[in-house]
Short mmCIF file of C-alpha atoms and ligand atoms in Angstrom, two decimals:
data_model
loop_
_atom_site.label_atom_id
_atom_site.label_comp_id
_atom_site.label_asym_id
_atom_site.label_seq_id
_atom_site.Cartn_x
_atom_site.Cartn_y
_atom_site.Cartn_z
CA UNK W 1 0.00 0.00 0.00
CA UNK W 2 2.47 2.77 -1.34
CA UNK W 3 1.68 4.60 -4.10
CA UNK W 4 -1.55 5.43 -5.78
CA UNK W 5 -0.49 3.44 -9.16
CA UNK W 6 -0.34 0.04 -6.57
CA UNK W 7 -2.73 -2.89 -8.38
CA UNK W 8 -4.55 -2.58 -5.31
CA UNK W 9 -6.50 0.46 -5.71
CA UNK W 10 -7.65 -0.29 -9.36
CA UNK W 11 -8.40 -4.01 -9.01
CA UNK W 12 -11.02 -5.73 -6.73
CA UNK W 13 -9.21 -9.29 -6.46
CA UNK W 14 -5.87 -7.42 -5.62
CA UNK W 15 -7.33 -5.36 -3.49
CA UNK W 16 -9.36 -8.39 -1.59
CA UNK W 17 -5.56 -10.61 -1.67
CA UNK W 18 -4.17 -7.45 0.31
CA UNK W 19 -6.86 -7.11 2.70
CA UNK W 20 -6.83 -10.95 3.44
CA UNK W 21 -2.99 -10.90 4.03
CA UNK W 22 -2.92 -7.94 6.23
CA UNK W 23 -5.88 -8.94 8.56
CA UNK W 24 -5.37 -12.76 8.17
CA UNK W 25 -1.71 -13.26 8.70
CA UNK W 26 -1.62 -16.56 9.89
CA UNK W 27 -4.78 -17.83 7.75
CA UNK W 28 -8.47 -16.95 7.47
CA UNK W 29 -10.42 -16.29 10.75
CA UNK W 30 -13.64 -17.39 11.11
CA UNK W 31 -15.84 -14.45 12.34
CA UNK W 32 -18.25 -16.35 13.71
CA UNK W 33 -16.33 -18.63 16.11
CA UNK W 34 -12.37 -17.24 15.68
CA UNK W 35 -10.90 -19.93 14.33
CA UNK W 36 -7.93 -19.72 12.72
CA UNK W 37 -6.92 -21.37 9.09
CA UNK W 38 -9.61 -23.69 9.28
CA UNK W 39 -11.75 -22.83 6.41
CA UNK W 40 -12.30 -24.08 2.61
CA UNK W 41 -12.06 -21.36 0.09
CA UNK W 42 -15.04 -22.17 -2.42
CA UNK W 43 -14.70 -21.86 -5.75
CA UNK W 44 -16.93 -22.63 -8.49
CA UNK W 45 -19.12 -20.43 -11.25
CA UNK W 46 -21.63 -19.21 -9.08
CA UNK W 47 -19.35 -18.42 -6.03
CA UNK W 48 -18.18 -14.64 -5.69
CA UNK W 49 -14.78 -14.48 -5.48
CA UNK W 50 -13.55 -14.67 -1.44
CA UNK W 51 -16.03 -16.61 0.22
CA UNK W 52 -14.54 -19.32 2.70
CA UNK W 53 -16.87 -22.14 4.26
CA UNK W 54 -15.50 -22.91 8.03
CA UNK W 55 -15.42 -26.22 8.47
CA UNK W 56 -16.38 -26.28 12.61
CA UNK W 57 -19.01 -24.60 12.18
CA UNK W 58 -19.99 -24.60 8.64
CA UNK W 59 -20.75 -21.06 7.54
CA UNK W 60 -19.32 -19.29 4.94
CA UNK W 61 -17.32 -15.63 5.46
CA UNK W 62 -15.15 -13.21 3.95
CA UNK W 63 -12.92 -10.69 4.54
CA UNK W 64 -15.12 -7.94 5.30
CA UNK W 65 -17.29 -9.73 7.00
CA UNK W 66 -18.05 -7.46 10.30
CA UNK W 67 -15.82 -4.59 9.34
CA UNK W 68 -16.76 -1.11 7.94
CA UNK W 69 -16.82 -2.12 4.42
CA UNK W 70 -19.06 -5.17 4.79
CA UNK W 71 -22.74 -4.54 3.07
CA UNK W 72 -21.33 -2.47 0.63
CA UNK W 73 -21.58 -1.91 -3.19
CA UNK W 74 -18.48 0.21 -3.55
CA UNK W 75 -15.64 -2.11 -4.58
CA UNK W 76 -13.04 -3.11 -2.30
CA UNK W 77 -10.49 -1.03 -4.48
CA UNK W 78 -12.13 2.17 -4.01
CA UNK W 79 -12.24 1.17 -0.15
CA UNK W 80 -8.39 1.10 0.09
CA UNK W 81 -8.47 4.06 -2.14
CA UNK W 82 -10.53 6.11 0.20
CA UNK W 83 -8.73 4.29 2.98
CA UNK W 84 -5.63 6.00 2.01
CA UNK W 85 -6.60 9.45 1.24
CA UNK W 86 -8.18 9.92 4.25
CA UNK W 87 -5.23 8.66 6.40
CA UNK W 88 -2.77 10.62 4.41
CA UNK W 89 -4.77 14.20 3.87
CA UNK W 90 -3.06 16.42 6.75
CA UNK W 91 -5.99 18.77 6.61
CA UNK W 92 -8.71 15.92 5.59
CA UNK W 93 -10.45 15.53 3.07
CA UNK W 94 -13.85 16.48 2.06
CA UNK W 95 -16.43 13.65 0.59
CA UNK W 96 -16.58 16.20 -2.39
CA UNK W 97 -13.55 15.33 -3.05
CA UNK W 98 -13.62 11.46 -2.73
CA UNK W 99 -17.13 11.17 -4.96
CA UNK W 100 -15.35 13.07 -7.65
CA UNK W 101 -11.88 11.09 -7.25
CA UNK W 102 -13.17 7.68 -6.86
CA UNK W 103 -16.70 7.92 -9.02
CA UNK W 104 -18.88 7.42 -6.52
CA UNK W 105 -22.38 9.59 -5.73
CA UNK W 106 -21.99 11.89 -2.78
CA UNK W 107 -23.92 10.31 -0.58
CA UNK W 108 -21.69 6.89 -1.13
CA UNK W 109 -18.54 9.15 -0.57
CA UNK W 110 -20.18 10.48 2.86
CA UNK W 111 -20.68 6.91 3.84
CA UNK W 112 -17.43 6.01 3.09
CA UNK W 113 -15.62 8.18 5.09
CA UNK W 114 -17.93 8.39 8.28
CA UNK W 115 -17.02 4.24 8.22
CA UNK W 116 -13.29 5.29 7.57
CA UNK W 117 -13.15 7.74 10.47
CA UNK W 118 -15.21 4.75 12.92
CA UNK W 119 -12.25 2.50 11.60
CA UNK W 120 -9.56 5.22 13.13
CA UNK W 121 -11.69 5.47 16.19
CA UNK W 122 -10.14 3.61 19.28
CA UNK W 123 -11.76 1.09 20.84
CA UNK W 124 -12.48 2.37 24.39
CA UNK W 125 -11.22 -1.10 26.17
CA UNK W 126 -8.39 -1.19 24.77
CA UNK W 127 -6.91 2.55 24.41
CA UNK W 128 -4.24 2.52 27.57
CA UNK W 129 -3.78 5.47 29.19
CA UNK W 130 -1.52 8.02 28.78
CA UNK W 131 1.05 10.02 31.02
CA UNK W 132 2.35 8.06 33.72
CA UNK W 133 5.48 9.13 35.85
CA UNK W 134 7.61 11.90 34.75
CA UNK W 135 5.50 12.60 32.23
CA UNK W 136 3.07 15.24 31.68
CA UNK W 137 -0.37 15.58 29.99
CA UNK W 138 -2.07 18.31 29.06
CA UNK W 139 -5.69 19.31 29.39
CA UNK W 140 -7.70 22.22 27.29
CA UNK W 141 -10.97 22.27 25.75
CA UNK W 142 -11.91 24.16 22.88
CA UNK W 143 -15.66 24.68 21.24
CA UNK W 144 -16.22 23.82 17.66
CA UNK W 145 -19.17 24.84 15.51
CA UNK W 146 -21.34 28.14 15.20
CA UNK W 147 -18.78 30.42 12.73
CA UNK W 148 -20.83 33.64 12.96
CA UNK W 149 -19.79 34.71 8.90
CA UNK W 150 -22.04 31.16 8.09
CA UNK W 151 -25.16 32.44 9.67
CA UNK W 152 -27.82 33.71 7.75
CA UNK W 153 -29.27 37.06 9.19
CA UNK W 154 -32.44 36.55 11.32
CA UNK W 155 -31.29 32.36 12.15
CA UNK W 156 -30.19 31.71 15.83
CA UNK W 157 -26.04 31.36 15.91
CA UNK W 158 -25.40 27.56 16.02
CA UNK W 159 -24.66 26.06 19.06
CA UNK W 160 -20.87 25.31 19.79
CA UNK W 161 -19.82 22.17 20.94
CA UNK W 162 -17.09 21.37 23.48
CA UNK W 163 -14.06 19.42 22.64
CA UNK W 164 -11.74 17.98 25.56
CA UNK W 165 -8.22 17.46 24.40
CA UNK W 166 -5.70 15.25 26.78
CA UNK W 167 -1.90 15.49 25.14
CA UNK W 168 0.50 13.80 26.37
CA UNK W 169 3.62 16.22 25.97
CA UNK W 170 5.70 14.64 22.78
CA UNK W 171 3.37 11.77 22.82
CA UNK W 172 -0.26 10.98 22.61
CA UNK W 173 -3.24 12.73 22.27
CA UNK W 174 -7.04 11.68 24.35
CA UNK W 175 -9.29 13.65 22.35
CA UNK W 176 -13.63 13.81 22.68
CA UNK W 177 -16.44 15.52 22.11
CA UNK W 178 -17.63 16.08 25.75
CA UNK W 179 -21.50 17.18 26.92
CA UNK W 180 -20.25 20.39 28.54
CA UNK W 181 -17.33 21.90 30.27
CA UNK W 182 -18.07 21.48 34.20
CA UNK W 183 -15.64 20.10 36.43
CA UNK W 184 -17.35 17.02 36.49
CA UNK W 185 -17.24 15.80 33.44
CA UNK W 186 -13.54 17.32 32.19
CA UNK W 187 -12.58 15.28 35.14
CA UNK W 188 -14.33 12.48 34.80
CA UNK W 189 -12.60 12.28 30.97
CA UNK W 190 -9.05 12.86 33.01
CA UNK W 191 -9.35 9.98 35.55
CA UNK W 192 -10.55 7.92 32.62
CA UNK W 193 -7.60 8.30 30.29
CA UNK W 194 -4.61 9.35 32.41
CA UNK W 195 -2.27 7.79 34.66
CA UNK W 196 -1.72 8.64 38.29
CA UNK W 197 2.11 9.63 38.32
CA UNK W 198 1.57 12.10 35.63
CA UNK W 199 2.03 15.91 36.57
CA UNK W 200 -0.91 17.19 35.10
CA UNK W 201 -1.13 20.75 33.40
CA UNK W 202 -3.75 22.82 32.82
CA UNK W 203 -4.75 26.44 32.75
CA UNK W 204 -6.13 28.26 35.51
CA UNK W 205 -10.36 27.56 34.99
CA UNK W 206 -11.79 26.56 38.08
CA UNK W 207 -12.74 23.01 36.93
CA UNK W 208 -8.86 21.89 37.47
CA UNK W 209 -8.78 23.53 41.30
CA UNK W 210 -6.74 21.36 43.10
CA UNK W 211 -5.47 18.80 40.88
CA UNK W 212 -2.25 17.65 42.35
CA UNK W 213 -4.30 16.18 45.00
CA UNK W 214 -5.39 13.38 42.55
CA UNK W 215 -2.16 13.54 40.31
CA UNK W 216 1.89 13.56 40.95
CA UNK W 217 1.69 17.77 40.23
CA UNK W 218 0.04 20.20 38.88
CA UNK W 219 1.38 23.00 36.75
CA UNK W 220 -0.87 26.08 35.97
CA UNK W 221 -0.49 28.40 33.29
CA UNK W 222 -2.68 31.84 34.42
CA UNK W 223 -4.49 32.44 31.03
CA UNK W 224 -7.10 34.87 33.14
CA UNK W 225 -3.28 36.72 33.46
CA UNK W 226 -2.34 36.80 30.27
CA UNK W 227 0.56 33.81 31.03
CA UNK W 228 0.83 31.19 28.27
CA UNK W 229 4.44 29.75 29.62
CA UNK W 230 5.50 29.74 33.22
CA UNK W 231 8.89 31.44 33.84
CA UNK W 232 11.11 28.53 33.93
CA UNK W 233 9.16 27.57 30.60
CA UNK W 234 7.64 23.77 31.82
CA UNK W 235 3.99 25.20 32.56
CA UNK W 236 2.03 25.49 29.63
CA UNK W 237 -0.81 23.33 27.51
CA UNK W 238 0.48 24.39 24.16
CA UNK W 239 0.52 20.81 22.79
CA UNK W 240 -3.44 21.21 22.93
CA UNK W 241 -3.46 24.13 21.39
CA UNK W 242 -1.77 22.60 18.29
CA UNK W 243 -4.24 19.89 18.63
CA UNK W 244 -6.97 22.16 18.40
CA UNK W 245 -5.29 24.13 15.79
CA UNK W 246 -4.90 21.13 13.57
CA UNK W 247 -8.21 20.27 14.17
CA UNK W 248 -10.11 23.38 13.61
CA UNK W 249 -8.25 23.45 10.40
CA UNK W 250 -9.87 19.98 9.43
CA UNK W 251 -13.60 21.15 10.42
CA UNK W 252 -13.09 24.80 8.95
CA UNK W 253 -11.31 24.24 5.90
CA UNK W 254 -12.14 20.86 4.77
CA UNK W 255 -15.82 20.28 6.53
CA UNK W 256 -17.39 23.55 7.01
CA UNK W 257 -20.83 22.31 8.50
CA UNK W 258 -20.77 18.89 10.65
CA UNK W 259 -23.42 18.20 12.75
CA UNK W 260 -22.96 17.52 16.92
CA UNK W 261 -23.82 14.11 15.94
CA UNK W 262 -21.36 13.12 13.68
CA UNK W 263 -18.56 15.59 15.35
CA UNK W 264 -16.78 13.01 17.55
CA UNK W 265 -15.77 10.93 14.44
CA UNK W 266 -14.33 14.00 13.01
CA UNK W 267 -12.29 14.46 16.28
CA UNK W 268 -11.40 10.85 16.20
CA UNK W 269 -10.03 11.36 12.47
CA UNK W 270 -7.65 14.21 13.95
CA UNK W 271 -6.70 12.09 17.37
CA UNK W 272 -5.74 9.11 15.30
CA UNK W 273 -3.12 11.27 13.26
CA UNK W 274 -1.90 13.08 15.64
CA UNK W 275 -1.04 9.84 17.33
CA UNK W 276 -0.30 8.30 13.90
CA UNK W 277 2.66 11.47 13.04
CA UNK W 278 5.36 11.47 11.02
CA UNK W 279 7.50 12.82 14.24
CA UNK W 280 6.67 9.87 16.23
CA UNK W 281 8.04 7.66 13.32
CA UNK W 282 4.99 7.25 11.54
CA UNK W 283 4.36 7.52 7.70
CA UNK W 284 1.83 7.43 5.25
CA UNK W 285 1.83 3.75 4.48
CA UNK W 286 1.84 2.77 8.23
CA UNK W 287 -0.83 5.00 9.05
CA UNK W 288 -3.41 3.69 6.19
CA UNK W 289 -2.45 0.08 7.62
CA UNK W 290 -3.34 1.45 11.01
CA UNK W 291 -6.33 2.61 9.97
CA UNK W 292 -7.31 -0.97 8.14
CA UNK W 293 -6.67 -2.89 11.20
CA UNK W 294 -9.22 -0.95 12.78
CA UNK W 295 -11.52 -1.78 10.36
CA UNK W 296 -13.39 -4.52 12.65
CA UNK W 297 -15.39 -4.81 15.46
CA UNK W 298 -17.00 -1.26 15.07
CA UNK W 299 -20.75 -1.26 15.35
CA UNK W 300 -22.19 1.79 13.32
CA UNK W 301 -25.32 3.56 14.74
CA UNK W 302 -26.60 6.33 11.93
CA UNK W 303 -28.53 5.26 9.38
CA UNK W 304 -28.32 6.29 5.57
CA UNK W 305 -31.64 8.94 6.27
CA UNK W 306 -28.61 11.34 8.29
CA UNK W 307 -26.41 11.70 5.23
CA UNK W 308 -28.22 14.89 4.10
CA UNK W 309 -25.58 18.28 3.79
CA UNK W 310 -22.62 17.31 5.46
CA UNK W 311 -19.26 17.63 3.56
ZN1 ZN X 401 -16.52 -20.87 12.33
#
């Protein structure tokens, strides 16, 4: 998965080979009852290309069998197509763009890459914490949503919606769509995603009041004082704020209107590449791959009815 001239964006068999080698290494697993190398590919006339009969238990599967892509009529080609130029557009990129690159409608674009941005989303069991100690996280929340040059005179501004970002400082970002800003819940997100030992920093909003009581230390930046860096230059939560820069440039420059419903996959799109970066080693090719293995396992809630004017 390289370059855009690789056989497996413009074939469907190549493409389904690739996918079965990089999510089957050690044979084909059966989704129904995991096991592995067990099955009998079928061939035959009438037999679409793919489909493997497990012999325990006697049902036939394929690769995309509870992923993203499974139930779909877009090829598998234009899949990893998509696949990649989502993973790989710094800024992202708009489903415009994808139904006029791949030749797909709109809405089939739209539906790609909401399924695209569930595959980069973490699984919550899994994601480990971050920070730990001698390390130190960041915590900021921004609001996304409502540009006042988009409103129409006479229409209510649009409601902004609050976006809690957890960096840790050269390393991973924790990054959600939250209800509201209280202390409650920004802390509630904290004790959820970082470790103990961490020295926590923050700026100086009364929801992070006494923090080093729960954490290793607590570093506060006086924002309400006009102080983005402490003196000695440690205090400060400037890794968020690229975070949030990165990200507003993805939902103002590529998006323009998403809706509070779809708006944590967006901020899932920008958490998985921050944490998939070229500076921590990571490049293009690596970060599509990262984004297929994620492909399973993710339970989608919308229905097509939601699609309407989102970009
Ligand atoms: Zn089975």
């Amino acid at each position: 998965m390289v370059d855009l001239t690789n056989p497996i964006f413009h074939d469907p068999n190549k493409a389904r080979e690739w996918l079965e080698s990089e999510r089957w290494p050690s044979g084909p697993v059966c989704p129904r009852c995991g096991t592995i190398n067990e099955a009998t590919k079928l061939k035959g006339k009438s037999t679409r290309p793919g489909v493997y009969k497990c012999r325990p238990c006697d049902k036939p599967f394929t690769v995309t069998v509870g992923t993203v892509f499974e139930d779909s009529k877009v090829p598998l080609h234009k899949w990893l197509l998509a696949t990649f130029l989502v993973t790989s557009s710094k800024k992202g990129i708009s489903s415009h763009q994808i139904h006029r690159t791949l030749g797909v409608s709109y809405k089939t674009a739209w539906f790609m890459t909401q399924r695209i941005r569930a595959a980069m989303t973490p699984d919550p069991s899994t994601a480990s914490p971050i920070g730990g100690a001698g390390k130190v996280v960041e915590s900021d929340e921004t609001f996304i949503g409502g540009k006042a040059k988009n409103v129409h005179r006479g229409k209510p501004t649009p409601k902004k919606h609050p976006v809690q970002a957890l960096v840790e400082r050269g390393g991973q970002v924790r990054a959600q769509h939250i209800a509201d800003v209280t202390a409650k819940t920004l802390r509630r997100t904290i004790a959820k995603h970082v470790a103990k030992g961490t020295t926590m920093n923050t700026d100086d909003a009364l929801a992070y009041y006494h923090m080093s009581k729960e954490f290793a230390a607590h570093g506060v930046v006086n924002h309400s004082k006009d102080e983005y860096v402490s003196k000695d230059g440690t205090v400060h939560i400037q890794s968020a704020e690229s975070f949030f820069a990165i990200l507003k440039r993805q939902m103002y420059g590529t998006h323009h209107a998403v809706s509070e419903q779809h708006l944590h996959r967006y901020v899932s799109e920008a958490a998985f590449k921050w944490n998939h970066r070229s500076a921590l080693g990571v490049e293009d090719t690596e970060r599509a791959a990262a984004a297929i293995r994620g492909i399973g396992g993710k339970r989608l809630t919308y229905r097509p009815v939601d699609q309407a004017s989102h970009s």
